[in-house]
Every structure is written in structure tokens, then in C-alpha cells.
Coordinates of C-alpha atoms in Angstrom, one line a residue:
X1 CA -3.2 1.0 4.9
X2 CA -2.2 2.3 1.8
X3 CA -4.8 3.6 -0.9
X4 CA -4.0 1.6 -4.3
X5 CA -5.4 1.2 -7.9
X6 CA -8.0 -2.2 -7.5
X7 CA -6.5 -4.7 -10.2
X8 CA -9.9 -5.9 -10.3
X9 CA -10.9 -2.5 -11.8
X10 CA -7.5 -2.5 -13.9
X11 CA -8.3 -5.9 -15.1
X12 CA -11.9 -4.6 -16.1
X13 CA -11.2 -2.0 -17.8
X14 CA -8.6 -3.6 -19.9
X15 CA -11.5 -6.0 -21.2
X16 CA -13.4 -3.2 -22.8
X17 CA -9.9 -2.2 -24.7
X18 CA -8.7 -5.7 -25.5
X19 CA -10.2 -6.8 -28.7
X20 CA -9.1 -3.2 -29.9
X21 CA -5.8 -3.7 -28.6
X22 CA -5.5 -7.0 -30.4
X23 CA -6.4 -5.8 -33.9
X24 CA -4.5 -2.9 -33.3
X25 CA -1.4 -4.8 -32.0
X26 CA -1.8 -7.1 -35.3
X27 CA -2.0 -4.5 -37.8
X28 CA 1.0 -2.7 -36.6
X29 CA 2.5 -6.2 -36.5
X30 CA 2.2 -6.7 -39.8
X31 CA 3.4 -3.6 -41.1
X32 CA 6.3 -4.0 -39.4
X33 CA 7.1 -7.5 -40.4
X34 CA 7.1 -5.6 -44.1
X35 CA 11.0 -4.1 -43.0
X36 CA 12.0 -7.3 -40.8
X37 CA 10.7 -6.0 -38.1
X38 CA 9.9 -8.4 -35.1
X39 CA 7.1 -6.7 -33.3
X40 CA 7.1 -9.0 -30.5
X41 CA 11.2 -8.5 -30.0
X42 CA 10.1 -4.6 -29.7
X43 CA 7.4 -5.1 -27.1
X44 CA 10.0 -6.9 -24.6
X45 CA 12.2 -4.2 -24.9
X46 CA 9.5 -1.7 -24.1
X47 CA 8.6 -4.2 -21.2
X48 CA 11.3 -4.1 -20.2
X49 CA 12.0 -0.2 -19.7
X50 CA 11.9 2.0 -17.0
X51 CA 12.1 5.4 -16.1
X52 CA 12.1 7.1 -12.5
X53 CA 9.3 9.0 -10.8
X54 CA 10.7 12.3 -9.1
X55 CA 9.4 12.3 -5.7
X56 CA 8.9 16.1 -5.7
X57 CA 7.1 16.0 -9.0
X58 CA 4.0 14.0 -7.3
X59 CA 3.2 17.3 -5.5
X60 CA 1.4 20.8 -7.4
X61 CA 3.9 23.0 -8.5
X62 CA 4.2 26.8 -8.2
X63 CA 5.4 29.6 -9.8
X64 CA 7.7 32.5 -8.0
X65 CA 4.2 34.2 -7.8
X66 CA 1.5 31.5 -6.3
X67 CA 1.3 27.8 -5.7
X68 CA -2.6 26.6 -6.1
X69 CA -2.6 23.4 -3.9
X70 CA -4.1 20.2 -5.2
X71 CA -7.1 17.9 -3.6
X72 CA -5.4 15.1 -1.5
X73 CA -1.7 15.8 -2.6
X74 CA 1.0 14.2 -0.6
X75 CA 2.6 15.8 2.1
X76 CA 5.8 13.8 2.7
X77 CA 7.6 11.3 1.4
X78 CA 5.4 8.0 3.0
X79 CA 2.3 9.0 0.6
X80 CA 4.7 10.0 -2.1
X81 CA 5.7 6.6 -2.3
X82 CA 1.8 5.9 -2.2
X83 CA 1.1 8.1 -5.0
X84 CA 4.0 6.8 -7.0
X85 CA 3.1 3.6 -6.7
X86 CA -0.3 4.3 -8.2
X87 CA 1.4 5.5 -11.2
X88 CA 3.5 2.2 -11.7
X89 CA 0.4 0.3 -10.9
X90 CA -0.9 1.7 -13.9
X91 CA 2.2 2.6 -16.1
X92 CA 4.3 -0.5 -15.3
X93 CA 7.5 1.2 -16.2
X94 CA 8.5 3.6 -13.4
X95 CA 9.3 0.9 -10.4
X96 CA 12.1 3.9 -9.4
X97 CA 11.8 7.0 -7.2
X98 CA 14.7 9.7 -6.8
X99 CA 14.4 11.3 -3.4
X100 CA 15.2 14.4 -2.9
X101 CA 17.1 15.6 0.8
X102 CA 16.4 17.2 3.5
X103 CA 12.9 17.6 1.8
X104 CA 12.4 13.4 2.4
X105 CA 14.6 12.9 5.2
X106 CA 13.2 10.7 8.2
X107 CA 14.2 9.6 11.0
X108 CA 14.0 5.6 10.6
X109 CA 15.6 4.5 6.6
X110 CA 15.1 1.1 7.2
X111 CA 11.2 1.6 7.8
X112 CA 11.3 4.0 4.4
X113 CA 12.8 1.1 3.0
X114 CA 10.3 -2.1 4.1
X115 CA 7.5 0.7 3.3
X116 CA 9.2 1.2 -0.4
X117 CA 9.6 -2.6 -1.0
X118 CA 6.1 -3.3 0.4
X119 CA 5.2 -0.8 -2.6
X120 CA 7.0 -2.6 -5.3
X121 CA 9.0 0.2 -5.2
X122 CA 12.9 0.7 -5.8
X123 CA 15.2 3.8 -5.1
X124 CA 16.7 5.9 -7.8
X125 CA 19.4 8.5 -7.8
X126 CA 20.0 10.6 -4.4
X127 CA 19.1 14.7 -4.8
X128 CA 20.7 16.7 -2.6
X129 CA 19.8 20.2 -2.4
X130 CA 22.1 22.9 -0.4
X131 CA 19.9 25.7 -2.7
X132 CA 18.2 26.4 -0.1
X133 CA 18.8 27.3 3.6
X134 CA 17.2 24.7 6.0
X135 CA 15.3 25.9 9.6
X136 CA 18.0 26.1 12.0
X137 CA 20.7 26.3 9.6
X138 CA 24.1 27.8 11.4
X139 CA 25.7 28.9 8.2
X140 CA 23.7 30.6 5.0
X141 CA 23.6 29.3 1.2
X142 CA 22.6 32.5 0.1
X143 CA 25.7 33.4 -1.7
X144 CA 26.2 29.6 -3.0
X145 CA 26.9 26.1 -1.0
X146 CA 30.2 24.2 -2.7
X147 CA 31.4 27.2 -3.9
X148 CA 30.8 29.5 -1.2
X149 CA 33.6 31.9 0.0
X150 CA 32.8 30.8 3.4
X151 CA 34.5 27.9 4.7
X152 CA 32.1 26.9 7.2
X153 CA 29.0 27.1 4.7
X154 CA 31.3 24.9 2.0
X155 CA 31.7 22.3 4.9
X156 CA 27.9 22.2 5.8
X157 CA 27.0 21.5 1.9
X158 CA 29.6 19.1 1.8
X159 CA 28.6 17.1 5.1
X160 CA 24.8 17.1 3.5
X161 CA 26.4 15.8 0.6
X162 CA 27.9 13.0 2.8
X163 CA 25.2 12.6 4.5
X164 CA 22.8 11.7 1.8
X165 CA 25.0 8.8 0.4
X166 CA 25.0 7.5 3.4
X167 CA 21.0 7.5 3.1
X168 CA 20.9 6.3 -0.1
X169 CA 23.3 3.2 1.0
X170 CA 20.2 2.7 3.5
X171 CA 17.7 2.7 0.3
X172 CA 19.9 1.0 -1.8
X173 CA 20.1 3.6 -4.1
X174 CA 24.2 3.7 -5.9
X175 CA 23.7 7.3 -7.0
X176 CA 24.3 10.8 -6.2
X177 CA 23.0 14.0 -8.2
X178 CA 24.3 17.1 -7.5
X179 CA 23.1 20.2 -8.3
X180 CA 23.6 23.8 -7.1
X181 CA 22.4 27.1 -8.0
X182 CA 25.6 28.7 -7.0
X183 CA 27.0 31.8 -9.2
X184 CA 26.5 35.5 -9.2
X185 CA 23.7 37.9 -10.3
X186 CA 26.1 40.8 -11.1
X187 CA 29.4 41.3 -13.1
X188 CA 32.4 41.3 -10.7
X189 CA 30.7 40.2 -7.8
X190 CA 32.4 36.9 -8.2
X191 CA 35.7 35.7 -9.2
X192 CA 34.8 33.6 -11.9
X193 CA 37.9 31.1 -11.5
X194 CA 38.1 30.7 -7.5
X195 CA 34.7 30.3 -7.7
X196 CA 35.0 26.9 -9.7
X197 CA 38.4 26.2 -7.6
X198 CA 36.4 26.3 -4.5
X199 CA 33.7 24.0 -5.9
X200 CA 35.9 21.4 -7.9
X201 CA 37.9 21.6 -3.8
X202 CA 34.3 20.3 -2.2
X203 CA 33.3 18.1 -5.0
X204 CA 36.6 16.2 -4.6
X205 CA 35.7 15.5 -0.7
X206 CA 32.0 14.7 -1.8
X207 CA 33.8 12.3 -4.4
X208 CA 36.3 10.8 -1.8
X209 CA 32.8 9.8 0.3
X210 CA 31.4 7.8 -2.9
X211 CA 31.6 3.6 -2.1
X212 CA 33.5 1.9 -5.0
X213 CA 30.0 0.8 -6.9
X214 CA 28.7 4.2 -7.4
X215 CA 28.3 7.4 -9.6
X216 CA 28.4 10.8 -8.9
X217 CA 26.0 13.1 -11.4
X218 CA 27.0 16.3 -11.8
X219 CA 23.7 18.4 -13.3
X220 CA 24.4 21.6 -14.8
X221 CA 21.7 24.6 -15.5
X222 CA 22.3 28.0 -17.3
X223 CA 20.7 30.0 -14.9
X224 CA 18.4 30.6 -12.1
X225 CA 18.7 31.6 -9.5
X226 CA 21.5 33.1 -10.4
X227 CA 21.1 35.3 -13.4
X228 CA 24.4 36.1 -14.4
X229 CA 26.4 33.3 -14.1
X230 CA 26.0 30.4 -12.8
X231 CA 29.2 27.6 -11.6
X232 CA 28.0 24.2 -13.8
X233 CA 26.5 26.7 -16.6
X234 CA 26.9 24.5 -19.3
X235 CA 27.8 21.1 -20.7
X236 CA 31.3 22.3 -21.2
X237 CA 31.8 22.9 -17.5
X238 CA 30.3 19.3 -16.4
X239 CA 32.2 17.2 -17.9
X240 CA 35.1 19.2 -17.1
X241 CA 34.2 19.1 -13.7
X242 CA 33.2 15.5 -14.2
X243 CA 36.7 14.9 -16.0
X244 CA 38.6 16.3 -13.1
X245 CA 37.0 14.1 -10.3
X246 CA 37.2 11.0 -11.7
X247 CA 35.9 7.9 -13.3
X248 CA 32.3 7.7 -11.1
X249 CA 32.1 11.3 -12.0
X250 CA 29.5 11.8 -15.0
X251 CA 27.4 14.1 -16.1
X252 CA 23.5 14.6 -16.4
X253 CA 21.5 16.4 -18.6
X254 CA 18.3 18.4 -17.8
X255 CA 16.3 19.0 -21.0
X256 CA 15.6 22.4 -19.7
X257 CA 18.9 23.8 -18.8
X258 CA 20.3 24.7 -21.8
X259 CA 20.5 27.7 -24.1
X260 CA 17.6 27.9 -26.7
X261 CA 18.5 26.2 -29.7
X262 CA 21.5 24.1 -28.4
X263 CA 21.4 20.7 -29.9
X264 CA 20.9 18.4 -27.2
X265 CA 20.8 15.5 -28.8
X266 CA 24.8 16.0 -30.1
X267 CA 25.7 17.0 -26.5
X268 CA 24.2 13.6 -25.7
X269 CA 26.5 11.8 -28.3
X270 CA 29.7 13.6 -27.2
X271 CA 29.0 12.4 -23.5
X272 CA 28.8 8.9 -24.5
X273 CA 31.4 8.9 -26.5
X274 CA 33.8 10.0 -23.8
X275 CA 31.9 7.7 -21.6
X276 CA 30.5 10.3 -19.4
X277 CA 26.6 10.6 -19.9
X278 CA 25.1 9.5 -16.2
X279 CA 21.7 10.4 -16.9
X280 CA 18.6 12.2 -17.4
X281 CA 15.8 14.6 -16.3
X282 CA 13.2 14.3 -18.8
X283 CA 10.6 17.6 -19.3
X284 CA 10.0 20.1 -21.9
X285 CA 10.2 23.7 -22.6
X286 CA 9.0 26.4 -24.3
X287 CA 11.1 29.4 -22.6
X288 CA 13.8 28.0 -20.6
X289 CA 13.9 25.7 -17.6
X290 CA 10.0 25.3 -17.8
X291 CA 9.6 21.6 -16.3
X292 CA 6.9 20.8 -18.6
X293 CA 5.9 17.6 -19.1
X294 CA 7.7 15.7 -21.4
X295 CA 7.4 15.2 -25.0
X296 CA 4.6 18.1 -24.5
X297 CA 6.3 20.6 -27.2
X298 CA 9.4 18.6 -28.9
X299 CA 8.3 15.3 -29.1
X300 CA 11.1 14.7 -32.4
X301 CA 13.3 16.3 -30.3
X302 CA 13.3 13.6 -27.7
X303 CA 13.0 11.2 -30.1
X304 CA 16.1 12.7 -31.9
X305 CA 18.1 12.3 -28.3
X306 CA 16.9 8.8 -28.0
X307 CA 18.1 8.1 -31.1
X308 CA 21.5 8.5 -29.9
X309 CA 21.1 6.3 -26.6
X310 CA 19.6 3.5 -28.8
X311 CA 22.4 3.6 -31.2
X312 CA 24.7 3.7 -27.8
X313 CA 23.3 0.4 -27.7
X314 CA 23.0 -1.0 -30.8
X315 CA 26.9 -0.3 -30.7
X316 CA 27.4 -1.8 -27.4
X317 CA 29.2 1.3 -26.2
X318 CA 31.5 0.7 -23.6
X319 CA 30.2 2.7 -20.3
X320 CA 26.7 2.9 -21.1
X321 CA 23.6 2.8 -18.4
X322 CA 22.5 6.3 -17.7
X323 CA 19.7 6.8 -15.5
X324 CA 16.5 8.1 -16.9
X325 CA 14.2 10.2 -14.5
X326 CA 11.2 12.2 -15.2
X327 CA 11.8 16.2 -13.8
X328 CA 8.6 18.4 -13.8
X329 CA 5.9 20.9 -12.4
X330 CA 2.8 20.4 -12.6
X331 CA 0.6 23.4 -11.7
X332 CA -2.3 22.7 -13.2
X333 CA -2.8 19.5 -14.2
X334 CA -2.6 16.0 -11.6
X335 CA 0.5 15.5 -11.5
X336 CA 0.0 11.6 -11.3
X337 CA -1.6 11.7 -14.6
X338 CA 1.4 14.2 -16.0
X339 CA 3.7 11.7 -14.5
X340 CA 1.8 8.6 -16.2
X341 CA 1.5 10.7 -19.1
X342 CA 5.5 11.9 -19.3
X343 CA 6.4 8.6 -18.2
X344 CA 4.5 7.2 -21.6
X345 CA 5.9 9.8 -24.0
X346 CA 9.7 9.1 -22.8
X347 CA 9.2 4.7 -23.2
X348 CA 7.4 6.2 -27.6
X349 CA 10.5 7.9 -27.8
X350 CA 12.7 5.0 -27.0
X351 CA 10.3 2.4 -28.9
X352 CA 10.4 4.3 -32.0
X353 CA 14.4 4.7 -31.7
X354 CA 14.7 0.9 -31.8
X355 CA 12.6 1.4 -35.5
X356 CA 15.6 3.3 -36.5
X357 CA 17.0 0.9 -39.6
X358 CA 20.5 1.6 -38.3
X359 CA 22.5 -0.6 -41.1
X360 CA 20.5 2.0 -44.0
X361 CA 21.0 4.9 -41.4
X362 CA 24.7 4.3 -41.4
X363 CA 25.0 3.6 -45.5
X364 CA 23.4 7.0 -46.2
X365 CA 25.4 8.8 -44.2
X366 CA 28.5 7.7 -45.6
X367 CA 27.0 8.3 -48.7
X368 CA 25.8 11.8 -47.9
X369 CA 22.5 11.1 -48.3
X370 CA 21.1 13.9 -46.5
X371 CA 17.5 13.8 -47.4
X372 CA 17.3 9.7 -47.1
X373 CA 19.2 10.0 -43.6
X374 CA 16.7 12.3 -42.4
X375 CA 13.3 10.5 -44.1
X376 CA 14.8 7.2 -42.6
X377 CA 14.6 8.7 -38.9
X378 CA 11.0 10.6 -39.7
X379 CA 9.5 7.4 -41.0
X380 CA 10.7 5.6 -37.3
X381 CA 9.2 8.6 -35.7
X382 CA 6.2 8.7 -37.3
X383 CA 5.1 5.1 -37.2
X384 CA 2.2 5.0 -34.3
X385 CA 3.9 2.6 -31.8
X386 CA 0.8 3.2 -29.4
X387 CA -0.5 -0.2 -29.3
X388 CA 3.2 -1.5 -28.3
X389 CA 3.0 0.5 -25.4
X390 CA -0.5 -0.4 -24.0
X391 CA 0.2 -3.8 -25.1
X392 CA 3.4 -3.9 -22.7
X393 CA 1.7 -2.2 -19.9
X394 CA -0.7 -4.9 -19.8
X395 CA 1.1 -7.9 -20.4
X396 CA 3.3 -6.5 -17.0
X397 CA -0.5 -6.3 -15.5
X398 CA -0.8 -2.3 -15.8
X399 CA -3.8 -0.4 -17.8
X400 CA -4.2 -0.3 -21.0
X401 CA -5.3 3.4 -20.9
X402 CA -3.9 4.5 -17.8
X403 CA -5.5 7.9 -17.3
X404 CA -8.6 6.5 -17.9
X405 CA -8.5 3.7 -15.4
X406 CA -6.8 6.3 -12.9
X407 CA -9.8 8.4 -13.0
X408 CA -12.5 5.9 -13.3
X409 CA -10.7 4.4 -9.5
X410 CA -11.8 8.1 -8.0
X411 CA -8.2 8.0 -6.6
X412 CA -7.5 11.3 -5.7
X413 CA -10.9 12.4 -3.7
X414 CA -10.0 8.6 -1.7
X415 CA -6.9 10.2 -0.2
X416 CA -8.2 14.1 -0.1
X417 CA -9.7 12.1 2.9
X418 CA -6.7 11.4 4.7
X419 CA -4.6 14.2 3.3
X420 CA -6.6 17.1 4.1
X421 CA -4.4 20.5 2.8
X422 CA -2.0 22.5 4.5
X423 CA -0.9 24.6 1.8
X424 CA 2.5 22.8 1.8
X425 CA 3.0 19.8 -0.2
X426 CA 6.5 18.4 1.6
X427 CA 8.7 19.5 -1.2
X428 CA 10.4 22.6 -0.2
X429 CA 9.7 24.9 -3.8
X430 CA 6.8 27.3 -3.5

């Protein structure tokens, strides 16, 4: 049996909020109504939004130095699934989880499946991961997987490749994610050229494997683990490679793996425009590829890049539905509440996007307006959408203060129980 959130206790604890809620929900109502704004049209869109749980992520992260396991964490992907549906329980707006393989292989994914729906739960994008050499594994990754010089260690990343669509076909999931940490830690140790020539060769048998009604996400990342260069470094070389596969090609975008001070939020408008942006992994960082928890540091700049995606749609741009995912480590916090937390930072930036008054947006750019262009996006990001948010989690039956509720439900020492530690958490990183 699977250890869930009590509605009764959700439903209780909502009643202590509600009248709060209400006035709240009014007040912002009202203030809205002041610019034609239909406060009730905003709430169904946050309703209606979702973004996926990372499977990985509901494990304790590590550093390259220590891992400090968590009480009752999940050890493979069955109480994954249980944890994440805790989090939708309470969140209402992350019904999606992206696997990642061989970490959450099994051997029956039809039962994974009936378990999933049992949950309420749904399958996002596939992971595969060839960054890492598996127990038993006849040929090495350690100098790269698509892009290997190796023949026979191109063809094992490729059939894992192949493999997992045909494991997401079985989860109903319609896309693949691709990332590798191929590349080079020294200068000349790799042909820079024939390096990409190799990968672009695999990806186009990985891409031959896709069924008509799916996408292939290409994710790139500046470094690590290699440290000089790395074979999708950039944006530049994922759409590139994305451009050179094919339409289901697309690329995704990692907050984290880009350079400091790149302007993500334009890289998101270019890939729309040329109607490759497949999705997201939403985080936040401080140094580099930190996987900290979303909106934790640059809060305007998420709200910035959901600017773009919410004037995608106001424009009906043609070839628009990327996936949105949350990517992150948690090493010292729950990583259910970081996830609940993330997930509830991501849907403010996307409210406050639709705040955006597009039509005075538009005018002062063409007039130049610099300073009224920019106030006119501030004043959308610094309108308090809070009670929008708890008032669509619990109109879809979730908590009106998530966190709290989680804790008050003594979840986590209920399954420390059942899961007693190992050290491992079932995700494969340290």
C-alpha cells in the first residue's frame, strides 16, 4: 500500500487558511480589475499548468566530495512515484515524471505503468544517460558515448538510446532527452570536428528510431565533466545539431548550463522563433551548473524567460509546446518540499507573465520607450500573485500551503519505516 497525503488532513488544513485566502483572493481581484484584468480568467490558466517532477531529484543530492543520505528517501523508482505523487497531492501542478534510464529501468513496464496511473501520475520526457558506465558494461564511456572514437562504445549508447524510446512507448511518454557529457579535458586530445561528425552520425540513427508523433531534445551544457570542451557546449551547437536531424529535433535549455551572464531569456526567443525550443529544466545558480532550486537566486530572471514563452502564446506561435521539467539537487533540504517549493516558483513566474500588458509592451517598444518597457514588466513582476496560486491549488483539491500540510502529515518519518537507508538513493550520482 502506498503511503499518501490524507485529504482529510489537506481539507483541514485548508479551513484554517480559507477566510484568509478569500480576502486575500478579493483584494488582489480588485486591483486587478483596475487594468482589465480578469482575475478569475488568470486562475484557470494557473489551474491549468503543469510542470514535471524529475524522478532523480526526489532523492538527497551529493557533492563530488559526500552525499548525506536523507530519512526514508526512495530507493527506486516504485516509491519515487510514491514520493512524487505526494508532491502533486499537495502542489496540484506536477501530474508528470521524467524518468531517467538505466537508473529506473524494470523489468515489467506495464506494471510501472498501472502503478503510475494508480498514482494519478503521467510520464514525461525519457532521460537517457550513457555518462556513465553501467555494471557489466562490455564497452567504456569514459572517453564519451555518441561521440566516442570507438565504434562498438558509439553503438552501445545508441542501442540504450533505442532502447529507452521503446520504454517510454510503454509509459506513454512521446519524448526523448538526450544529454551527454562527451568532450575533452585537454587541448588536442580531441579533434574538435570528427568529434561532432561522429555524434551528429549516432544522433541520426537515434533520430531514424523516433515514431512519427515524437520529439527528440537535444540538451546542451558548457562543461562538466569535461572541462575543456565539451560536444553540445552551447546553444549555438543544439540547434545546429537539432537543425541537421530534423523537424522532431529541438532543443532544451538547462538554466544552469550556460556561461555566466548569457541572456537566457533571448536564447529562448531565438529558439521559438525558428521553432526549435523543446523544453526546460528549471533550477538556479549561483556559480555554474548548481541545480538549485528554482527561482532561489534570479527569480526576475525566470520571470524574464517566461515572459518570452507567454508572449509565444499570446502570438500563437506556430510550433509552440515545450516541456517544462523541474532539474535539481537537493542536499540539504527535503527534496519533496524543494520540489513543491520549485514547482510553485516556476507556475508565479508564468502567472505573472500573463500580467504582462502586451498591447502597452509592444507600443513602447516601437516607440523606444526604454524606461516604460521595462517599468511595465517590473510592475507584472512585482504584483504578489500568491493568493492565485493557493487559490488554484485548492480549487484542483491540493493545499493551500503545501509545506505546511506536508509537514503537519509526518510524511517522511511514515516511510523512514519502510525505507530504511542504504546509503544509495537509486539514482546513480553520488
Amino acid at each position: 500500500m502506498t503511503q499518501r497525503i490524507d485529504k482529510s488532513l489537506i481539507s483541514d488544513e485548508n479551513a484554517h487558511l480559507l477566510s484568509e485566502l478569500n480576502e486575500d483572493y478579493q483584494a488582489l481581484g480588485n486591483k486587478l480589475a483596475r487594468n482589465d484584468i480578469n482575475i478569475e480568467d488568470i486562475t484557470e490558466k494557473a489551474q491549468a499548468f503543469q510542470i514535471a517532477v524529475p524522478s532523480w531529484g526526489t532523492g538527497t543530492g551529493g557533492t563530488r566530495f559526500a552525499r548525506f543520505p536523507g530519512e526514508g528517501e526512495p530507493r527506486n523508482i516504485w516509491e519515487k512515484l510514491e514520493d512524487s505523487a505526494v508532491i502533486n497531492d499537495l502542489s496540484q501542478c506536477t501530474e508528470r515524471v521524467s524518468p531517467h534510464f538505466p537508473w529506473d529501468k524494470v523489468d515489467d513496464f506495464t506494471e510501472l505503468k498501472q502503478f503510475s496511473d494508480e498514482l494519478n501520475l503521467s510520464w514525461d520526457s525519457i532521460n537517457s544517460n550513457t555518462f556513465q558506465d553501467q555494471p557489466g558494461q562490455e564497452h567504456s564511456f569514459k572517453y564519451g558515448s555518441l561521440s566516442n572514437t570507438s565504434a562498438e562504445s558509439r553503438d552501445l549508447a545508441i542501442a540504450h538510446n533505442l532502447d529507452c524510446i521503446e520504454w517510454g512507448k510503454a509509459l506513454g511518454s512521446k519524448t526523448l532527452t538526450v544529454w551527454v557529457g562527451d568532450g575533452s579535458n585537454h587541448p588536442g586530445q580531441q579533434h574538435f570536428q570528427s568529434a561532432f561528425e561522429r555524434y551528429l552520425e549516432s544522433m541520426k540513427t537515434i533520430y531514424a528510431g523516433l515514431p512519427s508523433d515524437w520529439e527528440l531534445h537535444i540538451e546542451h551544457k558548457m562543461f562538466e565533466p569535461a572541462f575543456y570542451s565539451t560536444i553540445i557546449q552551447d546553444w549555438g551547437s543544439n540547434i545546429l545539431a537539432a537543425m541537421e536531424l530534423g523537424p522532431q529535433a529541438k532543443s532544451l535549455v538547462d538554466l544552469g548550463h550556460h556561461a555566466p551572464n548569457v541572456n537566457i531569456e533571448m536564447i529562448v526567443s531565438r529558439l521559438i522563433q525558428f521553432k526549435k525550443l523543446g523544453g526546460f529544466h528549471f533550477n538556479d545558480s549561483k556559480y555554474g551548473d548548481d541545480d538549485l532550486d528554482s527561482g532561489s537566486l534570479h527569480p526576475y530572471q525566470q520571470f524574464l524567460i517566461f515572459n518570452e514563452l507567454v508572449d509565444a502564446q499570446y502570438r500563437n506561435q506556430e510550433g509552440f509546446n515545450p516541456n517544462y521539467m523541474l532539474d535539481q539537487s537537493h542536499n540539504v533540504t527535503d527534496p519533496i518540499e524543494s520540489l513543491m517549493n520549485s514547482a510553485a516558483s516556476v507556475q508565479r513566474s508564468f502567472v505573472s507573465a500573463l500580467l504582462v500588458d502586451r498591447e502597452k509592451l509592444s507600443q513602447y517598444q516601437q516607440d523606444n520607450d526604454a524606461l516604460m518597457a521595462s517599468n511595465t514588466l517590473k510592475n507584472a513582476f512585482n504584483t504578489d500573485v500568491s493568493p492565485i496560486l493557493a487559490m488554484a491549488r485548492l480549487r484542483k483539491g491540493g493545499a493551500i500551503d503545501p509545506i505546511a500540510t506536508y509537514r503537519k502529515a509526518n510524511y517522511r518519518s511514515a516511510v523512514a519505516v519502510k525505507r530504511p537507508s542504504s546509503g544509495g538513493n537509486g539514482s546513480g550520482i553520488v
